Amino acid sequence: MAASLPEGDTGLPNTIRVFSNPSVGAFSLMIQSVQSERISYSVYDDQGRRRSTGMVFPNTPFSFGSELRPGLYVFVADLQGERITMKLVKAATNSDS
């Protein structure tokens, strides 16, 4: 007998897709989820300081981070009690040298 999934659950994990990493400008991300409610996110620098927060809809690409300085960052999203993370690299441009 095959196990059934709860209604609305595809069995697929929540994931983050990044379209530019490293990036010299803004990052483009999409949080893939079966959830339909808005998702809260935060961005932390390599010292653990929160640099950005926001709310986004799942499965919808969005851009952020053009104001961030070159360095390492962690994107953290909270989805239905699950926390998913992605490491991001903001690269320096020639004018940052």
PDB file of N, CA and C in Angstrom:
ATOM      1  N   MET A   1       0.836  -1.176   0.000  1.00  0.00           N
ATOM      2  CA  MET A   1       0.000   0.000   0.000  1.00  0.00           C
ATOM      3  C   MET A   1       0.885   1.244   0.000  1.00  0.00           C
ATOM      4  N   ALA A   2       0.634   2.163  -0.902  1.00  0.00           N
ATOM      5  CA  ALA A   2       1.452   3.371  -1.010  1.00  0.00           C
ATOM      6  C   ALA A   2       1.051   4.379   0.052  1.00  0.00           C
ATOM      7  N   ALA A   3       2.064   5.061   0.611  1.00  0.00           N
ATOM      8  CA  ALA A   3       1.784   6.107   1.601  1.00  0.00           C
ATOM      9  C   ALA A   3       1.253   7.332   0.887  1.00  0.00           C
ATOM     10  N   SER A   4       0.311   8.008   1.506  1.00  0.00           N
ATOM     11  CA  SER A   4      -0.217   9.227   0.890  1.00  0.00           C
ATOM     12  C   SER A   4       0.298  10.448   1.638  1.00  0.00           C
ATOM     13  N   LEU A   5       0.438  11.517   0.900  1.00  0.00           N
ATOM     14  CA  LEU A   5       0.896  12.772   1.479  1.00  0.00           C
ATOM     15  C   LEU A   5      -0.309  13.595   1.903  1.00  0.00           C
ATOM     16  N   PRO A   6      -0.141  14.438   2.932  1.00  0.00           N
ATOM     17  CA  PRO A   6      -1.236  15.326   3.305  1.00  0.00           C
ATOM     18  C   PRO A   6      -1.628  16.206   2.119  1.00  0.00           C
ATOM     19  N   GLU A   7      -2.897  16.580   2.061  1.00  0.00           N
ATOM     20  CA  GLU A   7      -3.374  17.401   0.950  1.00  0.00           C
ATOM     21  C   GLU A   7      -2.541  18.676   0.833  1.00  0.00           C
ATOM     22  N   GLY A   8      -2.134  19.016  -0.398  1.00  0.00           N
ATOM     23  CA  GLY A   8      -1.326  20.202  -0.638  1.00  0.00           C
ATOM     24  C   GLY A   8       0.160  19.977  -0.456  1.00  0.00           C
ATOM     25  N   ASP A   9       0.567  18.807   0.014  1.00  0.00           N
ATOM     26  CA  ASP A   9       1.984  18.519   0.234  1.00  0.00           C
ATOM     27  C   ASP A   9       2.506  17.689  -0.928  1.00  0.00           C
ATOM     28  N   THR A  10       3.480  18.209  -1.648  1.00  0.00           N
ATOM     29  CA  THR A  10       4.049  17.488  -2.783  1.00  0.00           C
ATOM     30  C   THR A  10       5.179  16.568  -2.363  1.00  0.00           C
ATOM     31  N   GLY A  11       5.629  16.698  -1.113  1.00  0.00           N
ATOM     32  CA  GLY A  11       6.765  15.914  -0.663  1.00  0.00           C
ATOM     33  C   GLY A  11       8.089  16.533  -1.061  1.00  0.00           C
ATOM     34  N   LEU A  12       8.047  17.657  -1.795  1.00  0.00           N
ATOM     35  CA  LEU A  12       9.271  18.322  -2.207  1.00  0.00           C
ATOM     36  C   LEU A  12       9.763  19.239  -1.097  1.00  0.00           C
ATOM     37  N   PRO A  13      11.068  19.330  -0.909  1.00  0.00           N
ATOM     38  CA  PRO A  13      11.589  20.195   0.144  1.00  0.00           C
ATOM     39  C   PRO A  13      11.483  21.673  -0.259  1.00  0.00           C
ATOM     40  N   ASN A  14      11.451  22.529   0.740  1.00  0.00           N
ATOM     41  CA  ASN A  14      11.546  23.963   0.502  1.00  0.00           C
ATOM     42  C   ASN A  14      12.984  24.270   0.104  1.00  0.00           C
ATOM     43  N   THR A  15      13.167  25.051  -0.936  1.00  0.00           N
ATOM     44  CA  THR A  15      14.515  25.359  -1.407  1.00  0.00           C
ATOM     45  C   THR A  15      14.633  26.827  -1.789  1.00  0.00           C
ATOM     46  N   ILE A  16      15.877  27.288  -1.866  1.00  0.00           N
ATOM     47  CA  ILE A  16      16.181  28.642  -2.337  1.00  0.00           C
ATOM     48  C   ILE A  16      16.975  28.505  -3.623  1.00  0.00           C
ATOM     49  N   ARG A  17      16.545  29.225  -4.652  1.00  0.00           N
ATOM     50  CA  ARG A  17      17.298  29.270  -5.908  1.00  0.00           C
ATOM     51  C   ARG A  17      17.900  30.664  -6.040  1.00  0.00           C
ATOM     52  N   VAL A  18      19.196  30.714  -6.312  1.00  0.00           N
ATOM     53  CA  VAL A  18      19.901  31.981  -6.491  1.00  0.00           C
ATOM     54  C   VAL A  18      20.319  32.079  -7.946  1.00  0.00           C
ATOM     55  N   PHE A  19      20.028  33.218  -8.570  1.00  0.00           N
ATOM     56  CA  PHE A  19      20.319  33.393  -9.981  1.00  0.00           C
ATOM     57  C   PHE A  19      21.640  34.107 -10.238  1.00  0.00           C
ATOM     58  N   SER A  20      22.272  34.641  -9.198  1.00  0.00           N
ATOM     59  CA  SER A  20      23.571  35.288  -9.365  1.00  0.00           C
ATOM     60  C   SER A  20      24.330  35.205  -8.044  1.00  0.00           C
ATOM     61  N   ASN A  21      25.252  34.266  -7.959  1.00  0.00           N
ATOM     62  CA  ASN A  21      26.025  34.097  -6.735  1.00  0.00           C
ATOM     63  C   ASN A  21      27.383  33.522  -7.094  1.00  0.00           C
ATOM     64  N   PRO A  22      28.461  34.299  -7.042  1.00  0.00           N
ATOM     65  CA  PRO A  22      28.542  35.650  -6.480  1.00  0.00           C
ATOM     66  C   PRO A  22      27.891  36.697  -7.385  1.00  0.00           C
ATOM     67  N   SER A  23      27.637  37.858  -6.773  1.00  0.00           N
ATOM     68  CA  SER A  23      27.009  38.953  -7.492  1.00  0.00           C
ATOM     69  C   SER A  23      27.778  40.244  -7.222  1.00  0.00           C
ATOM     70  N   VAL A  24      27.886  41.095  -8.231  1.00  0.00           N
ATOM     71  CA  VAL A  24      28.473  42.419  -8.024  1.00  0.00           C
ATOM     72  C   VAL A  24      27.371  43.462  -7.850  1.00  0.00           C
ATOM     73  N   GLY A  25      26.128  43.078  -8.108  1.00  0.00           N
ATOM     74  CA  GLY A  25      24.980  43.983  -7.964  1.00  0.00           C
ATOM     75  C   GLY A  25      23.984  43.375  -7.009  1.00  0.00           C
ATOM     76  N   ALA A  26      22.750  43.294  -7.441  1.00  0.00           N
ATOM     77  CA  ALA A  26      21.690  42.701  -6.625  1.00  0.00           C
ATOM     78  C   ALA A  26      21.671  41.186  -6.814  1.00  0.00           C
ATOM     79  N   PHE A  27      21.217  40.482  -5.783  1.00  0.00           N
ATOM     80  CA  PHE A  27      20.977  39.046  -5.872  1.00  0.00           C
ATOM     81  C   PHE A  27      19.541  38.835  -6.335  1.00  0.00           C
ATOM     82  N   SER A  28      19.315  37.823  -7.154  1.00  0.00           N
ATOM     83  CA  SER A  28      17.970  37.424  -7.556  1.00  0.00           C
ATOM     84  C   SER A  28      17.727  36.039  -6.980  1.00  0.00           C
ATOM     85  N   LEU A  29      16.694  35.926  -6.174  1.00  0.00           N
ATOM     86  CA  LEU A  29      16.383  34.674  -5.512  1.00  0.00           C
ATOM     87  C   LEU A  29      14.932  34.297  -5.728  1.00  0.00           C
ATOM     88  N   MET A  30      14.661  33.011  -5.538  1.00  0.00           N
ATOM     89  CA  MET A  30      13.294  32.524  -5.498  1.00  0.00           C
ATOM     90  C   MET A  30      13.241  31.416  -4.449  1.00  0.00           C
ATOM     91  N   ILE A  31      12.283  31.521  -3.541  1.00  0.00           N
ATOM     92  CA  ILE A  31      12.071  30.492  -2.531  1.00  0.00           C
ATOM     93  C   ILE A  31      10.989  29.570  -3.070  1.00  0.00           C
ATOM     94  N   GLN A  32      11.357  28.317  -3.309  1.00  0.00           N
ATOM     95  CA  GLN A  32      10.401  27.347  -3.832  1.00  0.00           C
ATOM     96  C   GLN A  32       9.742  26.627  -2.660  1.00  0.00           C
ATOM     97  N   SER A  33       8.408  26.651  -2.649  1.00  0.00           N
ATOM     98  CA  SER A  33       7.667  26.043  -1.556  1.00  0.00           C
ATOM     99  C   SER A  33       6.230  25.791  -1.992  1.00  0.00           C
ATOM    100  N   VAL A  34       5.590  24.824  -1.355  1.00  0.00           N
ATOM    101  CA  VAL A  34       4.166  24.598  -1.592  1.00  0.00           C
ATOM    102  C   VAL A  34       3.335  25.569  -0.764  1.00  0.00           C
ATOM    103  N   GLN A  35       3.970  26.233   0.166  1.00  0.00           N
ATOM    104  CA  GLN A  35       3.305  27.241   0.995  1.00  0.00           C
ATOM    105  C   GLN A  35       2.844  28.404   0.122  1.00  0.00           C
ATOM    106  N   SER A  36       1.701  28.984   0.431  1.00  0.00           N
ATOM    107  CA  SER A  36       1.209  30.116  -0.349  1.00  0.00           C
ATOM    108  C   SER A  36       1.292  31.435   0.418  1.00  0.00           C
ATOM    109  N   GLU A  37       1.504  31.370   1.734  1.00  0.00           N
ATOM    110  CA  GLU A  37       1.611  32.585   2.530  1.00  0.00           C
ATOM    111  C   GLU A  37       2.978  33.237   2.337  1.00  0.00           C
ATOM    112  N   ARG A  38       3.027  34.541   2.642  1.00  0.00           N
ATOM    113  CA  ARG A  38       4.299  35.259   2.546  1.00  0.00           C
ATOM    114  C   ARG A  38       5.320  34.656   3.501  1.00  0.00           C
ATOM    115  N   ILE A  39       6.584  34.746   3.116  1.00  0.00           N
ATOM    116  CA  ILE A  39       7.688  34.159   3.859  1.00  0.00           C
ATOM    117  C   ILE A  39       8.584  35.290   4.353  1.00  0.00           C
ATOM    118  N   SER A  40       8.959  35.236   5.630  1.00  0.00           N
ATOM    119  CA  SER A  40       9.883  36.242   6.156  1.00  0.00           C
ATOM    120  C   SER A  40      11.322  35.791   5.925  1.00  0.00           C
ATOM    121  N   TYR A  41      12.178  36.773   5.652  1.00  0.00           N
ATOM    122  CA  TYR A  41      13.592  36.462   5.459  1.00  0.00           C
ATOM    123  C   TYR A  41      14.455  37.523   6.122  1.00  0.00           C
ATOM    124  N   SER A  42      15.705  37.136   6.407  1.00  0.00           N
ATOM    125  CA  SER A  42      16.720  38.044   6.928  1.00  0.00           C
ATOM    126  C   SER A  42      18.029  37.743   6.223  1.00  0.00           C
ATOM    127  N   VAL A  43      18.877  38.752   6.130  1.00  0.00           N
ATOM    128  CA  VAL A  43      20.211  38.598   5.568  1.00  0.00           C
ATOM    129  C   VAL A  43      21.208  39.037   6.635  1.00  0.00           C
ATOM    130  N   TYR A  44      22.205  38.176   6.906  1.00  0.00           N
ATOM    131  CA  TYR A  44      23.211  38.437   7.930  1.00  0.00           C
ATOM    132  C   TYR A  44      24.584  38.519   7.286  1.00  0.00           C
ATOM    133  N   ASP A  45      25.437  39.405   7.829  1.00  0.00           N
ATOM    134  CA  ASP A  45      26.816  39.474   7.333  1.00  0.00           C
ATOM    135  C   ASP A  45      27.665  38.424   8.036  1.00  0.00           C
ATOM    136  N   ASP A  46      28.956  38.399   7.717  1.00  0.00           N
ATOM    137  CA  ASP A  46      29.840  37.368   8.276  1.00  0.00           C
ATOM    138  C   ASP A  46      30.125  37.567   9.768  1.00  0.00           C
ATOM    139  N   GLN A  47      29.691  38.671  10.347  1.00  0.00           N
ATOM    140  CA  GLN A  47      29.814  38.910  11.782  1.00  0.00           C
ATOM    141  C   GLN A  47      28.512  38.595  12.521  1.00  0.00           C
ATOM    142  N   GLY A  48      27.493  38.118  11.790  1.00  0.00           N
ATOM    143  CA  GLY A  48      26.218  37.772  12.397  1.00  0.00           C
ATOM    144  C   GLY A  48      25.267  38.949  12.574  1.00  0.00           C
ATOM    145  N   ARG A  49      25.614  40.106  11.996  1.00  0.00           N
ATOM    146  CA  ARG A  49      24.743  41.282  12.090  1.00  0.00           C
ATOM    147  C   ARG A  49      23.684  41.226  11.009  1.00  0.00           C
ATOM    148  N   ARG A  50      22.436  41.490  11.398  1.00  0.00           N
ATOM    149  CA  ARG A  50      21.347  41.490  10.424  1.00  0.00           C
ATOM    150  C   ARG A  50      21.481  42.741   9.557  1.00  0.00           C
ATOM    151  N   ARG A  51      21.507  42.544   8.234  1.00  0.00           N
ATOM    152  CA  ARG A  51      21.675  43.644   7.286  1.00  0.00           C
ATOM    153  C   ARG A  51      20.416  43.957   6.501  1.00  0.00           C
ATOM    154  N   SER A  52      19.472  43.017   6.460  1.00  0.00           N
ATOM    155  CA  SER A  52      18.258  43.226   5.676  1.00  0.00           C
ATOM    156  C   SER A  52      17.191  42.251   6.157  1.00  0.00           C
ATOM    157  N   THR A  53      15.932  42.678   6.075  1.00  0.00           N
ATOM    158  CA  THR A  53      14.805  41.798   6.367  1.00  0.00           C
ATOM    159  C   THR A  53      13.690  42.110   5.382  1.00  0.00           C
ATOM    160  N   GLY A  54      12.760  41.191   5.254  1.00  0.00           N
ATOM    161  CA  GLY A  54      11.632  41.435   4.371  1.00  0.00           C
ATOM    162  C   GLY A  54      10.664  40.278   4.364  1.00  0.00           C
ATOM    163  N   MET A  55       9.634  40.438   3.553  1.00  0.00           N
ATOM    164  CA  MET A  55       8.611  39.414   3.348  1.00  0.00           C
ATOM    165  C   MET A  55       8.453  39.224   1.849  1.00  0.00           C
ATOM    166  N   VAL A  56       8.355  37.973   1.412  1.00  0.00           N
ATOM    167  CA  VAL A  56       8.199  37.665  -0.010  1.00  0.00           C
ATOM    168  C   VAL A  56       7.181  36.538  -0.180  1.00  0.00           C
ATOM    169  N   PHE A  57       6.630  36.450  -1.379  1.00  0.00           N
ATOM    170  CA  PHE A  57       5.761  35.334  -1.710  1.00  0.00           C
ATOM    171  C   PHE A  57       6.603  34.194  -2.267  1.00  0.00           C
ATOM    172  N   PRO A  58       6.279  32.948  -1.942  1.00  0.00           N
ATOM    173  CA  PRO A  58       7.019  31.816  -2.488  1.00  0.00           C
ATOM    174  C   PRO A  58       6.815  31.701  -3.996  1.00  0.00           C
ATOM    175  N   ASN A  59       7.771  31.091  -4.657  1.00  0.00           N
ATOM    176  CA  ASN A  59       7.726  30.786  -6.085  1.00  0.00           C
ATOM    177  C   ASN A  59       7.646  32.039  -6.958  1.00  0.00           C
ATOM    178  N   THR A  60       8.112  33.160  -6.414  1.00  0.00           N
ATOM    179  CA  THR A  60       8.130  34.425  -7.134  1.00  0.00           C
ATOM    180  C   THR A  60       9.535  35.013  -7.033  1.00  0.00           C
ATOM    181  N   PRO A  61      10.239  35.186  -8.143  1.00  0.00           N
ATOM    182  CA  PRO A  61      11.593  35.761  -8.076  1.00  0.00           C
ATOM    183  C   PRO A  61      11.564  37.183  -7.511  1.00  0.00           C
ATOM    184  N   PHE A  62      12.588  37.517  -6.740  1.00  0.00           N
ATOM    185  CA  PHE A  62      12.741  38.872  -6.224  1.00  0.00           C
ATOM    186  C   PHE A  62      14.227  39.200  -6.136  1.00  0.00           C
ATOM    187  N   SER A  63      14.530  40.485  -6.127  1.00  0.00           N
ATOM    188  CA  SER A  63      15.913  40.956  -6.067  1.00  0.00           C
ATOM    189  C   SER A  63      16.126  41.772  -4.807  1.00  0.00           C
ATOM    190  N   PHE A  64      17.341  41.705  -4.286  1.00  0.00           N
ATOM    191  CA  PHE A  64      17.704  42.491  -3.110  1.00  0.00           C
ATOM    192  C   PHE A  64      19.229  42.539  -3.041  1.00  0.00           C
ATOM    193  N   GLY A  65      19.745  43.386  -2.171  1.00  0.00           N
ATOM    194  CA  GLY A  65      21.165  43.373  -1.859  1.00  0.00           C
ATOM    195  C   GLY A  65      22.055  44.285  -2.656  1.00  0.00           C
ATOM    196  N   SER A  66      21.486  45.119  -3.518  1.00  0.00           N
ATOM    197  CA  SER A  66      22.350  46.015  -4.292  1.00  0.00           C
ATOM    198  C   SER A  66      23.100  46.972  -3.370  1.00  0.00           C
ATOM    199  N   GLU A  67      22.545  47.225  -2.172  1.00  0.00           N
ATOM    200  CA  GLU A  67      23.179  48.149  -1.231  1.00  0.00           C
ATOM    201  C   GLU A  67      24.257  47.494  -0.371  1.00  0.00           C
ATOM    202  N   LEU A  68      24.369  46.159  -0.428  1.00  0.00           N
ATOM    203  CA  LEU A  68      25.339  45.459   0.402  1.00  0.00           C
ATOM    204  C   LEU A  68      26.761  45.683  -0.101  1.00  0.00           C
ATOM    205  N   ARG A  69      27.686  45.770   0.840  1.00  0.00           N
ATOM    206  CA  ARG A  69      29.106  45.905   0.499  1.00  0.00           C
ATOM    207  C   ARG A  69      29.676  44.525   0.144  1.00  0.00           C
ATOM    208  N   PRO A  70      30.784  44.470  -0.569  1.00  0.00           N
ATOM    209  CA  PRO A  70      31.400  43.173  -0.869  1.00  0.00           C
ATOM    210  C   PRO A  70      31.689  42.386   0.410  1.00  0.00           C
ATOM    211  N   GLY A  71      31.402  41.091   0.378  1.00  0.00           N
ATOM    212  CA  GLY A  71      31.630  40.231   1.531  1.00  0.00           C
ATOM    213  C   GLY A  71      30.762  38.990   1.481  1.00  0.00           C
ATOM    214  N   LEU A  72      30.776  38.247   2.584  1.00  0.00           N
ATOM    215  CA  LEU A  72      29.998  37.019   2.716  1.00  0.00           C
ATOM    216  C   LEU A  72      28.735  37.297   3.515  1.00  0.00           C
ATOM    217  N   TYR A  73      27.621  36.692   3.076  1.00  0.00           N
ATOM    218  CA  TYR A  73      26.329  36.891   3.719  1.00  0.00           C
ATOM    219  C   TYR A  73      25.602  35.557   3.811  1.00  0.00           C
ATOM    220  N   VAL A  74      24.645  35.496   4.720  1.00  0.00           N
ATOM    221  CA  VAL A  74      23.780  34.323   4.844  1.00  0.00           C
ATOM    222  C   VAL A  74      22.335  34.803   4.723  1.00  0.00           C
ATOM    223  N   PHE A  75      21.610  34.214   3.782  1.00  0.00           N
ATOM    224  CA  PHE A  75      20.184  34.480   3.587  1.00  0.00           C
ATOM    225  C   PHE A  75      19.432  33.418   4.383  1.00  0.00           C
ATOM    226  N   VAL A  76      18.499  33.831   5.243  1.00  0.00           N
ATOM    227  CA  VAL A  76      17.743  32.915   6.088  1.00  0.00           C
ATOM    228  C   VAL A  76      16.255  33.160   5.869  1.00  0.00           C
ATOM    229  N   ALA A  77      15.516  32.107   5.528  1.00  0.00           N
ATOM    230  CA  ALA A  77      14.067  32.197   5.348  1.00  0.00           C
ATOM    231  C   ALA A  77      13.387  31.230   6.317  1.00  0.00           C
ATOM    232  N   ASP A  78      12.273  31.674   6.892  1.00  0.00           N
ATOM    233  CA  ASP A  78      11.499  30.840   7.814  1.00  0.00           C
ATOM    234  C   ASP A  78      10.211  30.417   7.132  1.00  0.00           C
ATOM    235  N   LEU A  79      10.066  29.114   6.910  1.00  0.00           N
ATOM    236  CA  LEU A  79       8.903  28.564   6.216  1.00  0.00           C
ATOM    237  C   LEU A  79       8.228  27.526   7.089  1.00  0.00           C
ATOM    238  N   GLN A  80       7.061  27.814   7.564  1.00  0.00           N
ATOM    239  CA  GLN A  80       6.258  26.851   8.321  1.00  0.00           C
ATOM    240  C   GLN A  80       7.079  26.130   9.379  1.00  0.00           C
ATOM    241  N   GLY A  81       7.863  26.871  10.138  1.00  0.00           N
ATOM    242  CA  GLY A  81       8.674  26.272  11.187  1.00  0.00           C
ATOM    243  C   GLY A  81       9.992  25.693  10.713  1.00  0.00           C
ATOM    244  N   GLU A  82      10.237  25.711   9.423  1.00  0.00           N
ATOM    245  CA  GLU A  82      11.504  25.225   8.875  1.00  0.00           C
ATOM    246  C   GLU A  82      12.354  26.422   8.494  1.00  0.00           C
ATOM    247  N   ARG A  83      13.614  26.400   8.875  1.00  0.00           N
ATOM    248  CA  ARG A  83      14.541  27.471   8.530  1.00  0.00           C
ATOM    249  C   ARG A  83      15.467  26.958   7.425  1.00  0.00           C
ATOM    250  N   ILE A  84      15.490  27.686   6.304  1.00  0.00           N
ATOM    251  CA  ILE A  84      16.396  27.314   5.225  1.00  0.00           C
ATOM    252  C   ILE A  84      17.375  28.468   5.002  1.00  0.00           C
ATOM    253  N   THR A  85      18.604  28.115   4.661  1.00  0.00           N
ATOM    254  CA  THR A  85      19.659  29.120   4.525  1.00  0.00           C
ATOM    255  C   THR A  85      20.399  28.963   3.209  1.00  0.00           C
ATOM    256  N   MET A  86      21.027  30.046   2.788  1.00  0.00           N
ATOM    257  CA  MET A  86      21.848  30.047   1.579  1.00  0.00           C
ATOM    258  C   MET A  86      22.994  31.024   1.814  1.00  0.00           C
ATOM    259  N   LYS A  87      24.231  30.585   1.532  1.00  0.00           N
ATOM    260  CA  LYS A  87      25.383  31.483   1.612  1.00  0.00           C
ATOM    261  C   LYS A  87      25.450  32.304   0.334  1.00  0.00           C
ATOM    262  N   LEU A  88      25.708  33.593   0.486  1.00  0.00           N
ATOM    263  CA  LEU A  88      25.802  34.510  -0.636  1.00  0.00           C
ATOM    264  C   LEU A  88      27.150  35.225  -0.610  1.00  0.00           C
ATOM    265  N   VAL A  89      27.679  35.519  -1.797  1.00  0.00           N
ATOM    266  CA  VAL A  89      28.941  36.243  -1.919  1.00  0.00           C
ATOM    267  C   VAL A  89      28.689  37.503  -2.730  1.00  0.00           C
ATOM    268  N   LYS A  90      28.966  38.646  -2.111  1.00  0.00           N
ATOM    269  CA  LYS A  90      28.881  39.927  -2.821  1.00  0.00           C
ATOM    270  C   LYS A  90      30.305  40.259  -3.244  1.00  0.00           C
ATOM    271  N   ALA A  91      30.548  40.229  -4.544  1.00  0.00           N
ATOM    272  CA  ALA A  91      31.885  40.440  -5.084  1.00  0.00           C
ATOM    273  C   ALA A  91      32.153  41.932  -5.278  1.00  0.00           C
ATOM    274  N   ALA A  92      33.408  42.291  -5.240  1.00  0.00           N
ATOM    275  CA  ALA A  92      33.814  43.670  -5.468  1.00  0.00           C
ATOM    276  C   ALA A  92      33.845  43.952  -6.967  1.00  0.00           C
ATOM    277  N   THR A  93      33.497  45.168  -7.317  1.00  0.00           N
ATOM    278  CA  THR A  93      33.644  45.625  -8.704  1.00  0.00           C
ATOM    279  C   THR A  93      34.977  46.352  -8.812  1.00  0.00           C
ATOM    280  N   ASN A  94      35.392  46.672 -10.009  1.00  0.00           N
ATOM    281  CA  ASN A  94      36.642  47.404 -10.195  1.00  0.00           C
ATOM    282  C   ASN A  94      36.630  48.736  -9.465  1.00  0.00           C
ATOM    283  N   SER A  95      35.471  49.377  -9.356  1.00  0.00           N
ATOM    284  CA  SER A  95      35.382  50.675  -8.674  1.00  0.00           C
ATOM    285  C   SER A  95      35.466  50.532  -7.157  1.00  0.00           C
ATOM    286  N   ASP A  96      35.301  49.288  -6.612  1.00  0.00           N
ATOM    287  CA  ASP A  96      35.403  49.070  -5.173  1.00  0.00           C
ATOM    288  C   ASP A  96      36.845  48.935  -4.720  1.00  0.00           C
ATOM    289  N   SER A  97      37.774  48.817  -5.665  1.00  0.00           N
ATOM    290  CA  SER A  97      39.184  48.588  -5.317  1.00  0.00           C
ATOM    291  C   SER A  97      39.843  49.847  -4.814  1.00  0.00           C
TER     292      SER A  97
END
